[in-house]
mmCIF file of C-alpha atoms in Angstrom:
data_model
loop_
_atom_site.group_PDB
_atom_site.id
_atom_site.type_symbol
_atom_site.label_atom_id
_atom_site.label_comp_id
_atom_site.label_asym_id
_atom_site.label_seq_id
_atom_site.Cartn_x
_atom_site.Cartn_y
_atom_site.Cartn_z
ATOM 1 C CA UNK A 1 24.715 45.032 -108.011
ATOM 2 C CA UNK A 2 25.689 41.880 -106.108
ATOM 3 C CA UNK A 3 25.163 41.114 -102.416
ATOM 4 C CA UNK A 4 28.864 41.770 -101.816
ATOM 5 C CA UNK A 5 28.340 45.285 -103.215
ATOM 6 C CA UNK A 6 25.331 45.961 -100.997
ATOM 7 C CA UNK A 7 25.710 49.029 -98.751
ATOM 8 C CA UNK A 8 26.758 48.096 -95.222
ATOM 9 C CA UNK A 9 23.570 49.556 -93.779
ATOM 10 C CA UNK A 10 21.570 46.910 -95.650
ATOM 11 C CA UNK A 11 23.405 43.919 -94.152
ATOM 12 C CA UNK A 12 22.057 42.343 -90.998
ATOM 13 C CA UNK A 13 23.632 40.326 -88.223
ATOM 14 C CA UNK A 14 20.916 38.862 -86.035
ATOM 15 C CA UNK A 15 22.722 37.082 -83.223
ATOM 16 C CA UNK A 16 25.885 36.659 -81.190
ATOM 17 C CA UNK A 17 24.834 33.107 -80.275
ATOM 18 C CA UNK A 18 27.516 30.361 -80.327
ATOM 19 C CA UNK A 19 26.385 27.943 -83.047
ATOM 20 C CA UNK A 20 28.431 25.018 -81.722
ATOM 21 C CA UNK A 21 26.698 25.387 -78.374
ATOM 22 C CA UNK A 22 23.331 25.527 -80.140
ATOM 23 C CA UNK A 23 24.063 22.145 -81.719
ATOM 24 C CA UNK A 24 24.898 20.484 -78.426
ATOM 25 C CA UNK A 25 21.989 22.073 -76.570
ATOM 26 C CA UNK A 26 19.439 21.089 -79.212
ATOM 27 C CA UNK A 27 20.679 17.520 -79.332
ATOM 28 C CA UNK A 28 20.540 17.150 -75.556
ATOM 29 C CA UNK A 29 17.075 18.711 -75.371
ATOM 30 C CA UNK A 30 15.615 16.520 -78.113
ATOM 31 C CA UNK A 31 16.749 13.454 -76.194
ATOM 32 C CA UNK A 32 14.425 14.579 -73.381
ATOM 33 C CA UNK A 33 11.314 15.229 -75.510
ATOM 34 C CA UNK A 34 11.515 12.308 -77.942
ATOM 35 C CA UNK A 35 10.562 8.709 -77.051
ATOM 36 C CA UNK A 36 13.162 6.648 -75.218
ATOM 37 C CA UNK A 37 15.628 5.008 -77.577
ATOM 38 C CA UNK A 38 15.288 7.693 -80.276
ATOM 39 C CA UNK A 39 18.966 8.614 -79.868
ATOM 40 C CA UNK A 40 18.647 11.918 -81.747
ATOM 41 C CA UNK A 41 21.562 13.472 -83.590
ATOM 42 C CA UNK A 42 21.451 17.017 -84.945
ATOM 43 C CA UNK A 43 23.177 18.423 -88.004
ATOM 44 C CA UNK A 44 23.095 22.224 -88.238
ATOM 45 C CA UNK A 45 23.060 23.272 -91.867
ATOM 46 C CA UNK A 46 22.907 27.057 -91.888
ATOM 47 C CA UNK A 47 21.117 30.166 -90.786
ATOM 48 C CA UNK A 48 18.986 32.173 -93.189
ATOM 49 C CA UNK A 49 20.492 35.533 -94.138
ATOM 50 C CA UNK A 50 18.710 36.450 -97.362
ATOM 51 C CA UNK A 51 15.273 37.141 -95.859
ATOM 52 C CA UNK A 52 13.814 38.467 -92.647
ATOM 53 C CA UNK A 53 15.064 40.976 -90.125
ATOM 54 C CA UNK A 54 14.093 39.808 -86.660
ATOM 55 C CA UNK A 55 14.063 36.203 -85.424
ATOM 56 C CA UNK A 56 16.985 33.830 -85.707
ATOM 57 C CA UNK A 57 16.293 31.029 -88.166
ATOM 58 C CA UNK A 58 18.406 27.877 -88.180
ATOM 59 C CA UNK A 59 18.166 25.021 -90.676
ATOM 60 C CA UNK A 60 18.856 21.577 -89.270
ATOM 61 C CA UNK A 61 18.409 17.859 -89.818
ATOM 62 C CA UNK A 62 17.395 15.574 -86.977
ATOM 63 C CA UNK A 63 18.126 11.850 -87.243
ATOM 64 C CA UNK A 64 16.335 9.467 -84.883
ATOM 65 C CA UNK A 65 15.777 5.754 -84.469
ATOM 66 C CA UNK A 66 12.265 4.637 -85.401
ATOM 67 C CA UNK A 67 11.293 0.957 -85.505
ATOM 68 C CA UNK A 68 14.939 -0.014 -85.493
ATOM 69 C CA UNK A 69 15.902 2.233 -88.413
ATOM 70 C CA UNK A 70 17.622 5.613 -88.543
ATOM 71 C CA UNK A 71 15.320 8.221 -90.080
ATOM 72 C CA UNK A 72 16.216 11.848 -90.863
ATOM 73 C CA UNK A 73 13.770 14.740 -90.773
ATOM 74 C CA UNK A 74 14.305 18.264 -92.136
ATOM 75 C CA UNK A 75 13.478 21.110 -89.737
ATOM 76 C CA UNK A 76 13.756 24.823 -89.183
ATOM 77 C CA UNK A 77 14.294 26.294 -85.718
ATOM 78 C CA UNK A 78 12.745 29.684 -85.024
ATOM 79 C CA UNK A 79 14.587 31.202 -82.077
ATOM 80 C CA UNK A 80 13.641 34.382 -80.235
ATOM 81 C CA UNK A 81 16.544 36.840 -80.124
ATOM 82 C CA UNK A 82 18.454 37.435 -76.918
ATOM 83 C CA UNK A 83 17.850 40.803 -75.207
ATOM 84 C CA UNK A 84 21.532 41.693 -75.518
ATOM 85 C CA UNK A 85 21.239 41.388 -79.308
ATOM 86 C CA UNK A 86 18.753 44.298 -79.452
ATOM 87 C CA UNK A 87 15.564 42.561 -80.644
ATOM 88 C CA UNK A 88 13.505 44.237 -83.338
ATOM 89 C CA UNK A 89 10.202 43.707 -81.536
ATOM 90 C CA UNK A 90 9.220 44.808 -78.055
ATOM 91 C CA UNK A 91 8.413 41.218 -77.128
ATOM 92 C CA UNK A 92 8.529 37.805 -78.789
ATOM 93 C CA UNK A 93 5.517 35.691 -77.878
ATOM 94 C CA UNK A 94 6.869 32.586 -79.573
ATOM 95 C CA UNK A 95 4.136 30.412 -78.136
ATOM 96 C CA UNK A 96 1.559 32.602 -79.877
ATOM 97 C CA UNK A 97 3.381 32.177 -83.187
ATOM 98 C CA UNK A 98 3.448 28.434 -82.663
ATOM 99 C CA UNK A 99 -0.270 28.274 -81.902
ATOM 100 C CA UNK A 100 -1.201 30.607 -84.764
ATOM 101 C CA UNK A 101 0.665 28.395 -87.231
ATOM 102 C CA UNK A 102 -0.799 25.223 -85.750
ATOM 103 C CA UNK A 103 -4.373 26.500 -85.949
ATOM 104 C CA UNK A 104 -3.985 28.042 -89.414
ATOM 105 C CA UNK A 105 -2.703 24.693 -90.695
ATOM 106 C CA UNK A 106 -5.573 22.826 -89.041
ATOM 107 C CA UNK A 107 -8.349 25.170 -90.161
ATOM 108 C CA UNK A 108 -7.319 25.942 -93.764
ATOM 109 C CA UNK A 109 -5.503 24.387 -96.686
ATOM 110 C CA UNK A 110 -2.986 27.235 -96.627
ATOM 111 C CA UNK A 111 0.503 25.651 -96.790
ATOM 112 C CA UNK A 112 1.641 26.485 -93.272
ATOM 113 C CA UNK A 113 4.616 24.322 -92.199
ATOM 114 C CA UNK A 114 3.765 21.784 -89.520
ATOM 115 C CA UNK A 115 5.111 22.803 -86.119
ATOM 116 C CA UNK A 116 6.778 20.069 -84.106
ATOM 117 C CA UNK A 117 8.194 21.045 -80.709
ATOM 118 C CA UNK A 118 8.017 24.224 -78.653
ATOM 119 C CA UNK A 119 10.505 25.112 -75.933
ATOM 120 C CA UNK A 120 8.871 28.112 -74.207
ATOM 121 C CA UNK A 121 11.097 28.593 -71.163
ATOM 122 C CA UNK A 122 14.371 29.740 -72.705
ATOM 123 C CA UNK A 123 16.254 27.306 -70.484
ATOM 124 C CA UNK A 124 17.763 25.366 -73.412
ATOM 125 C CA UNK A 125 19.101 28.042 -75.782
ATOM 126 C CA UNK A 126 18.708 31.076 -73.557
ATOM 127 C CA UNK A 127 15.524 32.166 -75.349
ATOM 128 C CA UNK A 128 12.384 30.281 -76.426
ATOM 129 C CA UNK A 129 12.267 28.459 -79.747
ATOM 130 C CA UNK A 130 10.220 26.014 -81.757
ATOM 131 C CA UNK A 131 10.908 23.561 -84.552
ATOM 132 C CA UNK A 132 8.843 23.276 -87.719
ATOM 133 C CA UNK A 133 9.116 21.195 -90.853
ATOM 134 C CA UNK A 134 11.465 22.435 -93.562
ATOM 135 C CA UNK A 135 9.797 22.897 -96.940
ATOM 136 C CA UNK A 136 11.568 22.778 -100.289
ATOM 137 C CA UNK A 137 10.957 25.886 -102.332
ATOM 138 C CA UNK A 138 12.363 29.212 -103.449
ATOM 139 C CA UNK A 139 11.783 32.686 -102.056
ATOM 140 C CA UNK A 140 11.836 36.122 -103.694
ATOM 141 C CA UNK A 141 15.007 37.446 -102.017
ATOM 142 C CA UNK A 142 15.192 40.382 -99.628
ATOM 143 C CA UNK A 143 18.989 40.773 -99.947
ATOM 144 C CA UNK A 144 19.424 41.944 -102.601
ATOM 145 C CA UNK A 145 15.714 42.781 -102.936
ATOM 146 C CA UNK A 146 14.079 40.902 -105.796
ATOM 147 C CA UNK A 147 13.262 44.245 -107.432
ATOM 148 C CA UNK A 148 16.969 44.682 -108.291
ATOM 149 C CA UNK A 149 16.817 41.964 -110.954
ATOM 150 C CA UNK A 150 18.989 38.943 -111.670
ATOM 151 C CA UNK A 151 16.739 36.555 -109.738
ATOM 152 C CA UNK A 152 14.091 34.003 -110.597
ATOM 153 C CA UNK A 153 11.072 36.194 -109.791
ATOM 154 C CA UNK A 154 12.256 39.362 -111.502
ATOM 155 C CA UNK A 155 13.327 37.432 -114.602
ATOM 156 C CA UNK A 156 10.081 35.441 -114.904
ATOM 157 C CA UNK A 157 7.470 36.157 -117.557
ATOM 158 C CA UNK A 158 4.689 38.648 -116.750
ATOM 159 C CA UNK A 159 2.260 35.707 -116.676
ATOM 160 C CA UNK A 160 4.381 33.846 -114.116
ATOM 161 C CA UNK A 161 4.771 36.968 -111.997
ATOM 162 C CA UNK A 162 1.022 37.541 -112.055
ATOM 163 C CA UNK A 163 0.340 33.911 -111.130
ATOM 164 C CA UNK A 164 2.623 34.258 -108.109
ATOM 165 C CA UNK A 165 0.925 37.514 -107.158
ATOM 166 C CA UNK A 166 -2.600 36.144 -107.481
ATOM 167 C CA UNK A 167 -1.929 32.896 -105.618
ATOM 168 C CA UNK A 168 -0.246 34.870 -102.835
ATOM 169 C CA UNK A 169 -3.300 37.103 -102.466
ATOM 170 C CA UNK A 170 -5.490 33.992 -102.429
ATOM 171 C CA UNK A 171 -3.524 32.799 -99.391
ATOM 172 C CA UNK A 172 -4.751 35.885 -97.543
ATOM 173 C CA UNK A 173 -8.337 35.240 -98.596
ATOM 174 C CA UNK A 174 -8.172 31.701 -97.191
ATOM 175 C CA UNK A 175 -6.653 32.825 -93.889
ATOM 176 C CA UNK A 176 -9.253 35.561 -93.533
ATOM 177 C CA UNK A 177 -12.064 33.078 -94.154
ATOM 178 C CA UNK A 178 -11.478 31.214 -90.883
ATOM 179 C CA UNK A 179 -14.757 31.698 -88.981
ATOM 180 C CA UNK A 180 -15.011 33.438 -85.621
ATOM 181 C CA UNK A 181 -11.352 34.464 -85.684
ATOM 182 C CA UNK A 182 -11.823 36.819 -82.729
ATOM 183 C CA UNK A 183 -12.562 33.802 -80.527
ATOM 184 C CA UNK A 184 -10.290 31.184 -82.085
ATOM 185 C CA UNK A 185 -7.308 33.538 -82.103
ATOM 186 C CA UNK A 186 -8.210 35.603 -79.046
ATOM 187 C CA UNK A 187 -4.652 35.124 -77.747
ATOM 188 C CA UNK A 188 -3.449 37.322 -80.649
ATOM 189 C CA UNK A 189 -5.597 40.328 -79.721
ATOM 190 C CA UNK A 190 -3.264 43.193 -78.732
ATOM 191 C CA UNK A 191 -5.446 43.654 -75.652
ATOM 192 C CA UNK A 192 -3.773 40.557 -74.220
ATOM 193 C CA UNK A 193 -0.519 42.491 -73.937
ATOM 194 C CA UNK A 194 -2.175 45.632 -72.604
ATOM 195 C CA UNK A 195 -2.979 47.620 -75.754
ATOM 196 C CA UNK A 196 -5.977 49.914 -75.229
ATOM 197 C CA UNK A 197 -8.660 50.627 -77.803
ATOM 198 C CA UNK A 198 -12.336 50.097 -78.482
ATOM 199 C CA UNK A 199 -11.755 47.996 -81.630
ATOM 200 C CA UNK A 200 -9.120 45.525 -82.827
ATOM 201 C CA UNK A 201 -7.737 48.113 -85.244
ATOM 202 C CA UNK A 202 -7.459 50.741 -82.516
ATOM 203 C CA UNK A 203 -5.622 48.228 -80.328
ATOM 204 C CA UNK A 204 -3.264 47.324 -83.173
ATOM 205 C CA UNK A 205 -2.490 50.995 -83.664
ATOM 206 C CA UNK A 206 -1.892 51.394 -79.917
ATOM 207 C CA UNK A 207 0.593 48.511 -80.144
ATOM 208 C CA UNK A 208 2.330 50.276 -83.028
ATOM 209 C CA UNK A 209 2.785 53.382 -80.906
ATOM 210 C CA UNK A 210 4.064 51.225 -78.057
ATOM 211 C CA UNK A 211 6.592 49.666 -80.430
ATOM 212 C CA UNK A 212 7.845 53.108 -81.459
ATOM 213 C CA UNK A 213 8.067 54.152 -77.810
ATOM 214 C CA UNK A 214 10.020 50.954 -77.111
ATOM 215 C CA UNK A 215 12.467 51.821 -79.883
ATOM 216 C CA UNK A 216 13.054 55.150 -78.155
ATOM 217 C CA UNK A 217 13.417 53.663 -74.657
ATOM 218 C CA UNK A 218 15.589 50.702 -75.644
ATOM 219 C CA UNK A 219 18.462 52.813 -76.949
ATOM 220 C CA UNK A 220 19.626 55.603 -74.661
ATOM 221 C CA UNK A 221 21.188 57.455 -77.600
ATOM 222 C CA UNK A 222 18.179 57.182 -79.913
ATOM 223 C CA UNK A 223 16.561 60.279 -81.325
ATOM 224 C CA UNK A 224 12.887 60.764 -82.139
ATOM 225 C CA UNK A 225 11.602 60.295 -85.685
ATOM 226 C CA UNK A 226 9.460 63.241 -86.797
ATOM 227 C CA UNK A 227 8.213 61.217 -89.773
ATOM 228 C CA UNK A 228 6.942 58.373 -87.594
ATOM 229 C CA UNK A 229 5.416 60.781 -85.103
ATOM 230 C CA UNK A 230 3.589 62.637 -87.880
ATOM 231 C CA UNK A 231 2.371 59.330 -89.250
ATOM 232 C CA UNK A 232 1.135 58.106 -85.879
ATOM 233 C CA UNK A 233 -0.700 61.355 -85.206
ATOM 234 C CA UNK A 234 -2.504 61.162 -88.565
ATOM 235 C CA UNK A 235 -3.365 57.493 -88.137
ATOM 236 C CA UNK A 236 -4.792 58.085 -84.666
ATOM 237 C CA UNK A 237 -6.884 61.010 -85.921
ATOM 238 C CA UNK A 238 -8.177 59.153 -88.969
ATOM 239 C CA UNK A 239 -9.035 55.613 -87.842
ATOM 240 C CA UNK A 240 -11.343 53.999 -90.431
ATOM 241 C CA UNK A 241 -14.938 54.106 -89.238
ATOM 242 C CA UNK A 242 -15.879 50.663 -90.547
ATOM 243 C CA UNK A 243 -13.281 47.945 -90.117
ATOM 244 C CA UNK A 244 -15.612 44.985 -90.574
ATOM 245 C CA UNK A 245 -15.506 41.751 -88.631
ATOM 246 C CA UNK A 246 -12.017 40.895 -87.319
ATOM 247 C CA UNK A 247 -10.105 38.173 -89.140
ATOM 248 C CA UNK A 248 -6.882 36.303 -88.565
ATOM 249 C CA UNK A 249 -4.235 38.729 -89.791
ATOM 250 C CA UNK A 250 -0.996 37.030 -90.806
ATOM 251 C CA UNK A 251 0.808 40.302 -90.102
ATOM 252 C CA UNK A 252 4.017 40.080 -92.107
ATOM 253 C CA UNK A 253 2.067 39.299 -95.261
ATOM 254 C CA UNK A 254 4.551 39.637 -98.081
ATOM 255 C CA UNK A 255 5.851 37.421 -100.821
ATOM 256 C CA UNK A 256 9.320 37.384 -99.246
ATOM 257 C CA UNK A 257 7.786 35.372 -96.402
ATOM 258 C CA UNK A 258 6.491 32.656 -98.712
ATOM 259 C CA UNK A 259 8.206 29.776 -100.435
ATOM 260 C CA UNK A 260 7.170 28.886 -103.967
ATOM 261 C CA UNK A 261 7.254 26.037 -106.427
ATOM 262 C CA UNK A 262 6.172 26.791 -110.000
ATOM 263 C CA UNK A 263 5.213 30.306 -108.820
ATOM 264 C CA UNK A 264 2.647 28.873 -106.391
ATOM 265 C CA UNK A 265 2.990 29.180 -102.579
ATOM 266 C CA UNK A 266 4.146 26.014 -100.808
ATOM 267 C CA UNK A 267 4.985 27.547 -97.410
ATOM 268 C CA UNK A 268 3.693 30.565 -95.480
ATOM 269 C CA UNK A 269 6.329 31.686 -92.979
ATOM 270 C CA UNK A 270 7.117 34.307 -90.311
ATOM 271 C CA UNK A 271 4.099 34.638 -88.031
ATOM 272 C CA UNK A 272 5.606 36.917 -85.378
ATOM 273 C CA UNK A 273 3.318 39.849 -86.336
ATOM 274 C CA UNK A 274 0.110 37.766 -86.407
ATOM 275 C CA UNK A 275 -2.898 39.493 -84.876
ATOM 276 C CA UNK A 276 -6.632 39.877 -85.288
ATOM 277 C CA UNK A 277 -8.102 42.893 -87.037
ATOM 278 C CA UNK A 278 -9.350 44.134 -90.410
ATOM 279 C CA UNK A 279 -8.360 42.148 -93.485
ATOM 280 C CA UNK A 280 -6.972 45.367 -94.978
ATOM 281 C CA UNK A 281 -4.044 45.157 -92.564
ATOM 282 C CA UNK A 282 -2.675 42.214 -94.545
ATOM 283 C CA UNK A 283 -3.575 43.649 -97.939
ATOM 284 C CA UNK A 284 -2.019 47.035 -97.200
ATOM 285 C CA UNK A 285 1.110 45.345 -95.869
ATOM 286 C CA UNK A 286 1.509 43.136 -98.946
ATOM 287 C CA UNK A 287 1.193 46.109 -101.289
ATOM 288 C CA UNK A 288 3.411 48.390 -99.242
ATOM 289 C CA UNK A 289 6.167 45.811 -98.682
ATOM 290 C CA UNK A 290 6.631 45.609 -102.439
ATOM 291 C CA UNK A 291 6.609 49.407 -102.698
ATOM 292 C CA UNK A 292 9.459 49.524 -100.163
ATOM 293 C CA UNK A 293 11.625 47.232 -102.263
ATOM 294 C CA UNK A 294 10.718 49.143 -105.415
ATOM 295 C CA UNK A 295 11.721 52.397 -103.696
ATOM 296 C CA UNK A 296 15.076 50.928 -102.647
ATOM 297 C CA UNK A 297 15.708 49.810 -106.225
ATOM 298 C CA UNK A 298 14.716 53.048 -107.939
ATOM 299 C CA UNK A 299 16.641 55.165 -105.424
ATOM 300 C CA UNK A 300 19.779 53.330 -106.561
ATOM 301 C CA UNK A 301 19.026 53.747 -110.257
ATOM 302 C CA UNK A 302 17.408 50.346 -110.865
ATOM 303 C CA UNK A 303 14.087 50.227 -112.800
ATOM 304 C CA UNK A 304 12.344 48.037 -110.199
ATOM 305 C CA UNK A 305 9.063 46.205 -110.762
ATOM 306 C CA UNK A 306 6.334 48.889 -110.849
ATOM 307 C CA UNK A 307 3.694 46.621 -112.385
ATOM 308 C CA UNK A 308 3.802 44.031 -109.599
ATOM 309 C CA UNK A 309 1.483 44.036 -106.550
ATOM 310 C CA UNK A 310 -0.325 47.244 -107.400
ATOM 311 C CA UNK A 311 -3.051 48.075 -104.887
ATOM 312 C CA UNK A 312 -5.882 47.951 -107.420
ATOM 313 C CA UNK A 313 -4.784 44.543 -108.723
ATOM 314 C CA UNK A 314 -4.385 43.078 -105.249
ATOM 315 C CA UNK A 315 -7.831 44.351 -104.188
ATOM 316 C CA UNK A 316 -9.466 42.977 -107.343
ATOM 317 C CA UNK A 317 -7.898 39.541 -106.934
ATOM 318 C CA UNK A 318 -8.807 39.470 -103.248
ATOM 319 C CA UNK A 319 -12.439 40.312 -103.940
ATOM 320 C CA UNK A 320 -12.636 37.586 -106.586
ATOM 321 C CA UNK A 321 -11.144 35.041 -104.188
ATOM 322 C CA UNK A 322 -13.046 36.036 -101.046
ATOM 323 C CA UNK A 323 -16.254 37.629 -102.252
ATOM 324 C CA UNK A 324 -15.491 40.601 -99.983
ATOM 325 C CA UNK A 325 -15.114 44.146 -101.277
ATOM 326 C CA UNK A 326 -12.249 45.824 -99.458
ATOM 327 C CA UNK A 327 -12.027 49.480 -98.605
ATOM 328 C CA UNK A 328 -9.442 52.042 -99.580
ATOM 329 C CA UNK A 329 -5.958 50.921 -98.507
ATOM 330 C CA UNK A 330 -4.461 54.392 -97.920
ATOM 331 C CA UNK A 331 -4.734 54.264 -94.109
ATOM 332 C CA UNK A 332 -3.407 50.713 -94.003
ATOM 333 C CA UNK A 333 -0.459 51.452 -96.268
ATOM 334 C CA UNK A 334 0.531 54.446 -94.146
ATOM 335 C CA UNK A 335 0.238 52.254 -91.055
ATOM 336 C CA UNK A 336 2.549 49.773 -92.766
ATOM 337 C CA UNK A 337 4.954 52.613 -93.584
ATOM 338 C CA UNK A 338 5.106 53.625 -89.919
ATOM 339 C CA UNK A 339 5.716 50.009 -88.899
ATOM 340 C CA UNK A 340 8.531 49.713 -91.425
ATOM 341 C CA UNK A 341 10.041 52.848 -89.887
ATOM 342 C CA UNK A 342 9.981 51.150 -86.484
ATOM 343 C CA UNK A 343 11.646 48.089 -88.015
ATOM 344 C CA UNK A 344 14.406 50.212 -89.546
ATOM 345 C CA UNK A 345 14.986 52.041 -86.258
ATOM 346 C CA UNK A 346 15.477 48.737 -84.460
ATOM 347 C CA UNK A 347 17.539 47.003 -87.138
ATOM 348 C CA UNK A 348 19.847 50.024 -87.403
ATOM 349 C CA UNK A 349 20.258 50.075 -83.612
ATOM 350 C CA UNK A 350 21.285 46.445 -83.801
ATOM 351 C CA UNK A 351 23.705 47.161 -86.650
ATOM 352 C CA UNK A 352 25.285 49.877 -84.517
ATOM 353 C CA UNK A 353 25.474 47.386 -81.649
ATOM 354 C CA UNK A 354 27.270 44.818 -83.841
ATOM 355 C CA UNK A 355 29.609 47.428 -85.337
ATOM 356 C CA UNK A 356 28.193 47.115 -88.864
ATOM 357 C CA UNK A 357 27.407 50.838 -89.187
ATOM 358 C CA UNK A 358 28.243 54.030 -87.334
ATOM 359 C CA UNK A 359 25.479 55.843 -85.502
ATOM 360 C CA UNK A 360 23.950 58.257 -88.028
ATOM 361 C CA UNK A 361 23.454 61.902 -87.175
ATOM 362 C CA UNK A 362 20.026 61.758 -88.782
ATOM 363 C CA UNK A 363 18.073 58.780 -87.347
ATOM 364 C CA UNK A 364 15.758 58.750 -90.363
ATOM 365 C CA UNK A 365 18.647 58.269 -92.787
ATOM 366 C CA UNK A 366 18.296 54.510 -92.104
ATOM 367 C CA UNK A 367 14.733 54.520 -93.484
ATOM 368 C CA UNK A 368 15.177 52.830 -96.847
ATOM 369 C CA UNK A 369 11.585 53.836 -97.609
ATOM 370 C CA UNK A 370 12.041 57.465 -96.555
ATOM 371 C CA UNK A 371 11.082 59.093 -99.895
ATOM 372 C CA UNK A 372 7.983 56.930 -100.022
ATOM 373 C CA UNK A 373 6.981 57.719 -96.434
ATOM 374 C CA UNK A 374 7.493 61.437 -97.001
ATOM 375 C CA UNK A 375 5.377 61.323 -100.158
ATOM 376 C CA UNK A 376 2.585 59.417 -98.418
ATOM 377 C CA UNK A 377 2.493 61.867 -95.512
ATOM 378 C CA UNK A 378 2.284 64.750 -97.980
ATOM 379 C CA UNK A 379 -0.550 63.048 -99.863
ATOM 380 C CA UNK A 380 -2.716 62.753 -96.753
ATOM 381 C CA UNK A 381 -1.738 66.200 -95.453
ATOM 382 C CA UNK A 382 0.045 64.920 -92.352
#
């Protein structure tokens, strides 16, 4: 199956923004933040359509005058979506993403792209944005998902696949090793945005419920999701008793948000879900994200990649890298499943908005992980 044969409900338009205006606005803005005489010129290369579902991502080159010579730098602009484009998330705290990336790069040797300039007001492009360095590398694709085959990761040897898996898990161990994360990254605590709860995990779960409620409020024609509501009720009734010391949680911790060279991570991207909480939040997300793509593949008659990113392998590698034994990931995987349901509710609402799909009679028909979510709810008796 090629991308052109992909079902319409799996294609994603992210923005109605005028790209020619973006070019002019960026160029004019850079002239105000760079040293006098820089004379910046911007070349927009492309957006990124093969990965990610929320923020707008624009590739660009910026040429400036330095010491009498013209020098070109490669950048990526991360732009918060406009409200009229039906954002996936309830709010985009782009400044928090910027600071999380900056601190993670300073405090670890994790390959986090260097952030350059932040425009927090929205006065330039209509919404906030920041620029970061552009890294050369390849990414396991989301569209079509890498589990469908005919891509560099799927077609690699088992040894190469396992090296990519292990080095990706080691990234999490390094991020989680940052000391006193609750203080250093206090701005990421969900309490800052009003989430209630006695522990970081409880507050993260409260934010998940708020996100689901937002998905219901933001679309007047939306219908409730019984699957998500069952999941939330079980999660709230079964919060893990021991969540350990809070760590920096990357949030969207999956291999599709990394760039690789020789099957080793060279860039860790997409920090919009960063938070503080138990390390299992990242581990459960990494495992479950792969299970989603495997479910999409097998539901369409493709074998998938069942031997990649299995929970027991991820936990074993993580323990070897961090020295920390992690608990059972069942709760955290179900939490991830509920979050993915919220993502699919919002991305489908946006697809309806852009005319890519018709409004479905069954709101849960857009859940590409529906069989998996149903099975997980049955397993825990929810």
